[in-house]
mmCIF file of C-alpha atoms in Angstrom:
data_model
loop_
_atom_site.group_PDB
_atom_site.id
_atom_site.type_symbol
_atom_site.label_atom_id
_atom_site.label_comp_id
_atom_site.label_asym_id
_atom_site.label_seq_id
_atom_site.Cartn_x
_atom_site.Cartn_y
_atom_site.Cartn_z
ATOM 1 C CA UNK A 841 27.141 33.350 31.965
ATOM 2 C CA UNK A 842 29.620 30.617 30.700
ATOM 3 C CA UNK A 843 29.568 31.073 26.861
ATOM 4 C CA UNK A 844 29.431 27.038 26.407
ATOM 5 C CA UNK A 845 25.938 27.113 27.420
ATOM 6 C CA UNK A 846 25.330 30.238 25.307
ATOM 7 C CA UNK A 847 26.802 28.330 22.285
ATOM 8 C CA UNK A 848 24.602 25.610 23.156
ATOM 9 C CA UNK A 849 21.556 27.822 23.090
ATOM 10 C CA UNK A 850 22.563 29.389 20.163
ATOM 11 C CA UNK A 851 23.307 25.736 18.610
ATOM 12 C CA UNK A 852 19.730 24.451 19.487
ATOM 13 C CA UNK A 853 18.104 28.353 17.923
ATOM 14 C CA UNK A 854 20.360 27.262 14.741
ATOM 15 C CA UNK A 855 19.115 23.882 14.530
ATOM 16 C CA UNK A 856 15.674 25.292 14.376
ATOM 17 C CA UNK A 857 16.706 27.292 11.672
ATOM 18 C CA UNK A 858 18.205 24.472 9.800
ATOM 19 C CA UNK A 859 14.494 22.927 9.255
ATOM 20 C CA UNK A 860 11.977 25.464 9.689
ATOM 21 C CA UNK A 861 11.386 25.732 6.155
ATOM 22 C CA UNK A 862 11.262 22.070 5.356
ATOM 23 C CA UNK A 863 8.648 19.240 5.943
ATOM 24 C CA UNK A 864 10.402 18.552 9.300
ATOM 25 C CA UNK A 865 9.303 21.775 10.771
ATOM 26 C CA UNK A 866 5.542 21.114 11.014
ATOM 27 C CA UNK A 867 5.627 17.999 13.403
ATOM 28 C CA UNK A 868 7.737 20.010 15.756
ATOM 29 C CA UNK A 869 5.379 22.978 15.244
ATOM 30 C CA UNK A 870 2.377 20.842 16.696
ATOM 31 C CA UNK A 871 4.157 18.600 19.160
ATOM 32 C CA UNK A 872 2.706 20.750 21.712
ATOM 33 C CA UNK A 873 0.408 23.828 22.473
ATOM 34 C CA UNK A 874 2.118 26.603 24.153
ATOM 35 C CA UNK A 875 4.790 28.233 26.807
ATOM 36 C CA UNK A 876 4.143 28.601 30.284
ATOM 37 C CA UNK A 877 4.914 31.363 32.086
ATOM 38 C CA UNK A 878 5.515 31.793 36.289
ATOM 39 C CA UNK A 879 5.115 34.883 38.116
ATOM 40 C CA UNK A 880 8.823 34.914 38.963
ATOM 41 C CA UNK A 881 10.234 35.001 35.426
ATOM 42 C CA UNK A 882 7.757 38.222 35.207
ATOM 43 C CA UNK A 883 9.647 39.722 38.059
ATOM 44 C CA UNK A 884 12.730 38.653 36.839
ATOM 45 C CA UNK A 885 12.169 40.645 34.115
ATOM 46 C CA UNK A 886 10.492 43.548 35.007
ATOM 47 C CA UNK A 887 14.088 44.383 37.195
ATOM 48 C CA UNK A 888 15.488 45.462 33.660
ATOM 49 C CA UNK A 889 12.449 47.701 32.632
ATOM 50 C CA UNK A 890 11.949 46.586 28.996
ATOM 51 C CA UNK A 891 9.923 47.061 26.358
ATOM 52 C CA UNK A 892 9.686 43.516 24.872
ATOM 53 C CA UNK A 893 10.281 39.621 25.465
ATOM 54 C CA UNK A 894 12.577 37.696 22.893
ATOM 55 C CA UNK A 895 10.796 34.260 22.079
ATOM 56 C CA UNK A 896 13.820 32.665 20.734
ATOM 57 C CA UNK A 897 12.446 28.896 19.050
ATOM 58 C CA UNK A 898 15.020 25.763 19.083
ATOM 59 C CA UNK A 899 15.401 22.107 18.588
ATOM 60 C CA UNK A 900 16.926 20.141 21.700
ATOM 61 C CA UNK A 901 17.558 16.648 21.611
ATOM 62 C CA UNK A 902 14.601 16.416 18.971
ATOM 63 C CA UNK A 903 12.456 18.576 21.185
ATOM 64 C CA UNK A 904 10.959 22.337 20.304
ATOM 65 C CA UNK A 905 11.940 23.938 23.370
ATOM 66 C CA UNK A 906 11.801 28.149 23.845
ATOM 67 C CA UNK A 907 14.306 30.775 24.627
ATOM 68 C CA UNK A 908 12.995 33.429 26.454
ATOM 69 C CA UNK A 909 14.880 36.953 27.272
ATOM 70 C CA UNK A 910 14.029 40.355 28.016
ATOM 71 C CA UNK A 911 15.556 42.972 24.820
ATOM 72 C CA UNK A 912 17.793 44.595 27.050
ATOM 73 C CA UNK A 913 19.738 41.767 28.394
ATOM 74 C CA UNK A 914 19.539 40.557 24.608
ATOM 75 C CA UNK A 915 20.837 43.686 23.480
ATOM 76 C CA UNK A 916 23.589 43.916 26.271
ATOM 77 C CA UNK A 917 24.193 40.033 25.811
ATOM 78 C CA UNK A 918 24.520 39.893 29.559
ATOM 79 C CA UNK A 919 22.654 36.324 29.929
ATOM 80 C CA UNK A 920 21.975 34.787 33.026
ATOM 81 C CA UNK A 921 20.469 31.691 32.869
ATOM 82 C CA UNK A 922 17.391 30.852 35.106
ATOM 83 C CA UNK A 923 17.082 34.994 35.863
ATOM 84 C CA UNK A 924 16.752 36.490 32.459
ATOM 85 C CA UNK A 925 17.250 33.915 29.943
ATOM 86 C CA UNK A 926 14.704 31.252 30.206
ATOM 87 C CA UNK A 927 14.433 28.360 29.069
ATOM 88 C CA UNK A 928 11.008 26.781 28.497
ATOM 89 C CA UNK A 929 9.674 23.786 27.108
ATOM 90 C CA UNK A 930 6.734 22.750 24.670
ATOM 91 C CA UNK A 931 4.099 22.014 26.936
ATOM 92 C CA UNK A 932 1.594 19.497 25.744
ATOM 93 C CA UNK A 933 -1.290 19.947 28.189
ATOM 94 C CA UNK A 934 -2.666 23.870 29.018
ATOM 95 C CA UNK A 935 -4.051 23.652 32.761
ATOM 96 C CA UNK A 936 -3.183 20.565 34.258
ATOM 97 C CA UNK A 937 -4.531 21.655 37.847
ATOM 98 C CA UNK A 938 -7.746 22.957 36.426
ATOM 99 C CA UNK A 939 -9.952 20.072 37.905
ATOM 100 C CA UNK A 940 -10.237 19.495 41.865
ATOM 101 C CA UNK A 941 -8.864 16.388 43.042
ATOM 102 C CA UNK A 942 -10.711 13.505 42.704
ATOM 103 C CA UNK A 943 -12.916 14.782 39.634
ATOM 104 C CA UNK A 944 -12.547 12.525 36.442
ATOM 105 C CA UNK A 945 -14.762 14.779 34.363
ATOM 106 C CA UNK A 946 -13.463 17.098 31.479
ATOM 107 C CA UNK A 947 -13.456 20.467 32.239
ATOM 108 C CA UNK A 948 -12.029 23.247 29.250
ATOM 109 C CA UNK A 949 -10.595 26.366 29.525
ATOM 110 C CA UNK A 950 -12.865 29.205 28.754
ATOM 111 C CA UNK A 951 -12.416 32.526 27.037
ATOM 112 C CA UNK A 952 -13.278 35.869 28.758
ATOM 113 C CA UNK A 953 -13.496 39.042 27.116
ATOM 114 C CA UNK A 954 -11.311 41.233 27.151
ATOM 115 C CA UNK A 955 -10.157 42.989 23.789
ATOM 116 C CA UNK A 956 -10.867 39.916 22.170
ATOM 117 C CA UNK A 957 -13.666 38.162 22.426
ATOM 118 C CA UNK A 958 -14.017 34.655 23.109
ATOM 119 C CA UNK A 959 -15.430 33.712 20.297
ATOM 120 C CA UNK A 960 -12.103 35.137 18.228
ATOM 121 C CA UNK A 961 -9.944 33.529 21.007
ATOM 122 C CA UNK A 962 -11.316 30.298 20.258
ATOM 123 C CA UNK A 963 -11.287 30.529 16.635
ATOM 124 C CA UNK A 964 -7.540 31.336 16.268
ATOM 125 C CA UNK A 965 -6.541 28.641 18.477
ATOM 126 C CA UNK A 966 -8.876 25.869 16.258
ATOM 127 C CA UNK A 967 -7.884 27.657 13.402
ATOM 128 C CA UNK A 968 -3.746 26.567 14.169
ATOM 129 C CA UNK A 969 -5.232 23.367 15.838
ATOM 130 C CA UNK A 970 -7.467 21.958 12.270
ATOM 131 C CA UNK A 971 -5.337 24.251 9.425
ATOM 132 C CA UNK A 972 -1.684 24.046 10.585
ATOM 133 C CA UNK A 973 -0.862 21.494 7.912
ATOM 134 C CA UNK A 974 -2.044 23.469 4.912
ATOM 135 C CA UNK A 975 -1.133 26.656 6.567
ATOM 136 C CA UNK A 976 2.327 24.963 6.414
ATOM 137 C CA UNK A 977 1.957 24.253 2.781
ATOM 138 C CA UNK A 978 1.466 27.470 1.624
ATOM 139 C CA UNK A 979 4.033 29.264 3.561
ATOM 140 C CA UNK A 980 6.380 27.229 1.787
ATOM 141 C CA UNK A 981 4.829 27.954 -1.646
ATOM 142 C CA UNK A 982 5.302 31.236 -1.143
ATOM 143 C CA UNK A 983 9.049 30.569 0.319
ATOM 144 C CA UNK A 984 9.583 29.233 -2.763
ATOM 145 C CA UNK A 985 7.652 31.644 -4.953
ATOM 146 C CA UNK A 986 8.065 35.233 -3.695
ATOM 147 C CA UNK A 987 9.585 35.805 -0.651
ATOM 148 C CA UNK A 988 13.049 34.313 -0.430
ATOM 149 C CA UNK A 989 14.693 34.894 2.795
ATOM 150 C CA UNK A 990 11.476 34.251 4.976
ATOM 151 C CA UNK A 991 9.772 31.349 5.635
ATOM 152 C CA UNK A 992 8.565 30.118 9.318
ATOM 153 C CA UNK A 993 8.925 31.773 12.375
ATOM 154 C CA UNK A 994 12.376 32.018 14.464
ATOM 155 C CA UNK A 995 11.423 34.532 17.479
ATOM 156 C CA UNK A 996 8.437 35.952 18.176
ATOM 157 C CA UNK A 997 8.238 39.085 20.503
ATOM 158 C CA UNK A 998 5.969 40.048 23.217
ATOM 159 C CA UNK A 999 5.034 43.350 24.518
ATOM 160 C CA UNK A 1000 6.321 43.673 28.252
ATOM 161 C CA UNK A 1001 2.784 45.753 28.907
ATOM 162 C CA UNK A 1002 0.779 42.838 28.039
ATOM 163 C CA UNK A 1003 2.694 40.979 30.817
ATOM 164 C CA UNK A 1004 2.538 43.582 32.934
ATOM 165 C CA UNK A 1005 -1.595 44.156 32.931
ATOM 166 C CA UNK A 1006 -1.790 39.845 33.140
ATOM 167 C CA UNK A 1007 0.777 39.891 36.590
ATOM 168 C CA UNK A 1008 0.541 43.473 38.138
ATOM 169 C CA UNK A 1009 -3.011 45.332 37.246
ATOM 170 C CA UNK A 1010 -5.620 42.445 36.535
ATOM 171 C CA UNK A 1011 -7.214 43.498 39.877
ATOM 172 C CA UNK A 1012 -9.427 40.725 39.663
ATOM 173 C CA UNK A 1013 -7.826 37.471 40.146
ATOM 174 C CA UNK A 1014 -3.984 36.453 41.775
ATOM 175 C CA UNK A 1015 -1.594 38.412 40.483
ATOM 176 C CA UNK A 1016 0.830 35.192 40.780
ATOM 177 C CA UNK A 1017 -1.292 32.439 38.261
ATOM 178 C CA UNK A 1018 0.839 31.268 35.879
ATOM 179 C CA UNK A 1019 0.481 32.559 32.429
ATOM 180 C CA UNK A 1020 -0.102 30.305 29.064
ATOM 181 C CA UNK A 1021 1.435 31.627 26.108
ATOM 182 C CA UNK A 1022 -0.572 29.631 23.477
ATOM 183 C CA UNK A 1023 -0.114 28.636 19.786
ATOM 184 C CA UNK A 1024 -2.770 30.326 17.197
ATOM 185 C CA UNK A 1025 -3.326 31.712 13.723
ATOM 186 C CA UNK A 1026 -4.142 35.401 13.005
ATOM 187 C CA UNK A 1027 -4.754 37.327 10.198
ATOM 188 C CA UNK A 1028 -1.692 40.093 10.305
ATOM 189 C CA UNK A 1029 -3.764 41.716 6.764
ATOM 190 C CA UNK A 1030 -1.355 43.271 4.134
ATOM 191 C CA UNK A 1031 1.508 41.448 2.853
ATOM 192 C CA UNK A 1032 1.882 39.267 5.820
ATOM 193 C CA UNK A 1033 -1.720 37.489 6.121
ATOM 194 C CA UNK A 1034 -2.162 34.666 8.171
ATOM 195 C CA UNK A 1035 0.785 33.784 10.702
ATOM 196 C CA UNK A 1036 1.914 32.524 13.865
ATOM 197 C CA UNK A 1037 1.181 34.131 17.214
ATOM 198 C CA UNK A 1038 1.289 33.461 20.986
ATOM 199 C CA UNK A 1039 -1.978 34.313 22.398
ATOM 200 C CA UNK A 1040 -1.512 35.065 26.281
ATOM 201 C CA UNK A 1041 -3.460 33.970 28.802
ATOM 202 C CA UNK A 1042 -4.028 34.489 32.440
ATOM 203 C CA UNK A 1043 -5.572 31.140 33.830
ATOM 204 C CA UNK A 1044 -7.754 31.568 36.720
ATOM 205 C CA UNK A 1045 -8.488 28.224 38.705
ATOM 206 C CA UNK A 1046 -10.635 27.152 40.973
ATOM 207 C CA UNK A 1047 -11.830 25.050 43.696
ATOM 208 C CA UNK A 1048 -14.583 23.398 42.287
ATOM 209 C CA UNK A 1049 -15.664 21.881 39.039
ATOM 210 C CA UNK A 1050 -16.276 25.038 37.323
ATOM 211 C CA UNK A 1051 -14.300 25.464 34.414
ATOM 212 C CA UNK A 1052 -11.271 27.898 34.667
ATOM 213 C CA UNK A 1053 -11.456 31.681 33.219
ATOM 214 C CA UNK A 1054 -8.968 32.483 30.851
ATOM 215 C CA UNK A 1055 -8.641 36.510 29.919
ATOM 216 C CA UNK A 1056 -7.016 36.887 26.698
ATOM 217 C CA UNK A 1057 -4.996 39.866 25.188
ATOM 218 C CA UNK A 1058 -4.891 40.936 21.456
ATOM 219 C CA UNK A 1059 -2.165 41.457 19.582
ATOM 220 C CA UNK A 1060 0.433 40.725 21.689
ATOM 221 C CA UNK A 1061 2.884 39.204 19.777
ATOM 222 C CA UNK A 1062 4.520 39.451 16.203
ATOM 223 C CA UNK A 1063 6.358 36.774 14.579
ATOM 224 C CA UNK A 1064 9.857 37.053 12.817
ATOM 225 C CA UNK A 1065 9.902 36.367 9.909
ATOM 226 C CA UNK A 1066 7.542 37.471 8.630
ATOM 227 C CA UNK A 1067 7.947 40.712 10.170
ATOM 228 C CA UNK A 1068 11.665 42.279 10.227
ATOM 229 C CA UNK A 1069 14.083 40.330 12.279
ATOM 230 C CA UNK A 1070 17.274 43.380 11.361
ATOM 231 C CA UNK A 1071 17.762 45.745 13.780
ATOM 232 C CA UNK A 1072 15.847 44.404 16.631
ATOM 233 C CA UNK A 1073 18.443 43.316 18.881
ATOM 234 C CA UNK A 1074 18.074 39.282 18.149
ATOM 235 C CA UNK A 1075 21.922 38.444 19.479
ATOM 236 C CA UNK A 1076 20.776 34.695 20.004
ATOM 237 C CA UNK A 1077 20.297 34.635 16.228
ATOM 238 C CA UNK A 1078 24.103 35.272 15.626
#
């Protein structure tokens, strides 16, 4: 891959870095609500056999925008741009399509159950949505505080098996529905308490005005910081 656009990546990742911990971070934080994901980035990745997505955050032109890689191209640095390395932007609207045409009423996504329930689901999301400012807040009191070094997310990583039972073994809706990876607070207990995650899930639409089925996976993702970032293979971050 040409290395400019890798030192562009890694320019917008740095940016990011540059004012996550300060009062600029937040407004990019909630600019929008999550990442989507297609069926062909799934395949794209699944060529490499890995055993976790890179979700690399950065600043373009003033917008959050997302990095996306498989760890073994990120380990190998072997980027190829549109195949492996992704780039995805802040979407500000989950579901566009979820209404038939011609339909002017509102229609929400709904939570199934499965490992989580719907009523969790909904909470984390609300809870990001109504308490991201003074979740904010006191992430940088403790910055300041206790934990030097830490601060706001930079990459958070997803399990490649979560992405593989959403694209190849949900045996009840097409395998080839895009995938929302969506903004939330959860409560990581111990030391690292309530933090960042990417909820995923599968959206399944439909041809009428029923509202579309979401099925939801727990624990998917971790976010670093707070958890480790050494010796995980994040070569974007250099």
């Amino acid at each position: 891959m040409n290395n400019s656009l890798i030192q562009t990546i890694k320019s917008n990742i740095q940016a990011w870095n540059d004012v996550r911990n300060t009062n600029l971070a937040l407004p990019f934080l909630t600019s929008g609500y999550g990442i989507c994901l297609k069926y062909q980035d799934y395949q794209n990745w699944k060529a490499n056999s890995p055993q976790n997505i890179h979700c690399y955050i950065g600043i373009n032109e003033l917008e959050l925008e997302f990095y996306m890689v498989d760890n073994v191209t990120d380990n190998q640095e072997n980027y190829q741009l549109g195949n492996n390395l992704l780039i995805k932007p802040f979407i500000r609207r989950i579901n566009p399509n979820s209404l038939p045409p011609g339909s002017t009423g509102f229609s929400p996504i709904h939570f199934v159950n499965n490992g989580i329930s719907s009523q969790e689901a909904e909470t984390r999301v609300m809870q990001w949505i109504l308490s991201s400012q003074s979740w904010f807040q006191d992430q940088r009191n403790k910055l300041n505080s206790s934990n030097p070094g830490l601060g706001i997310v930079q990459v958070f990583t997803i399990p490649f098996s979560d992405l593989e039972e959403l694209f190849d073994n949900n045996s009840n809706s097409n395998n080839q529905l895009d995938v929302y990876a969506m903004m939330a607070l959860k409560d990581y207990g111990g030391n690292h308490d309530y933090n960042l995650e990417l909820i995923l899930a599968h959206v399944e639409q439909f041809n009428n005005p029923t509202p579309s089925n979401v099925k939801v996976f727990q624990d998917v993702t971790q976010p670093h910081p707070p958890f480790s970032l050494a010796g995980s293979g994040f070569k974007l971050l250099s």
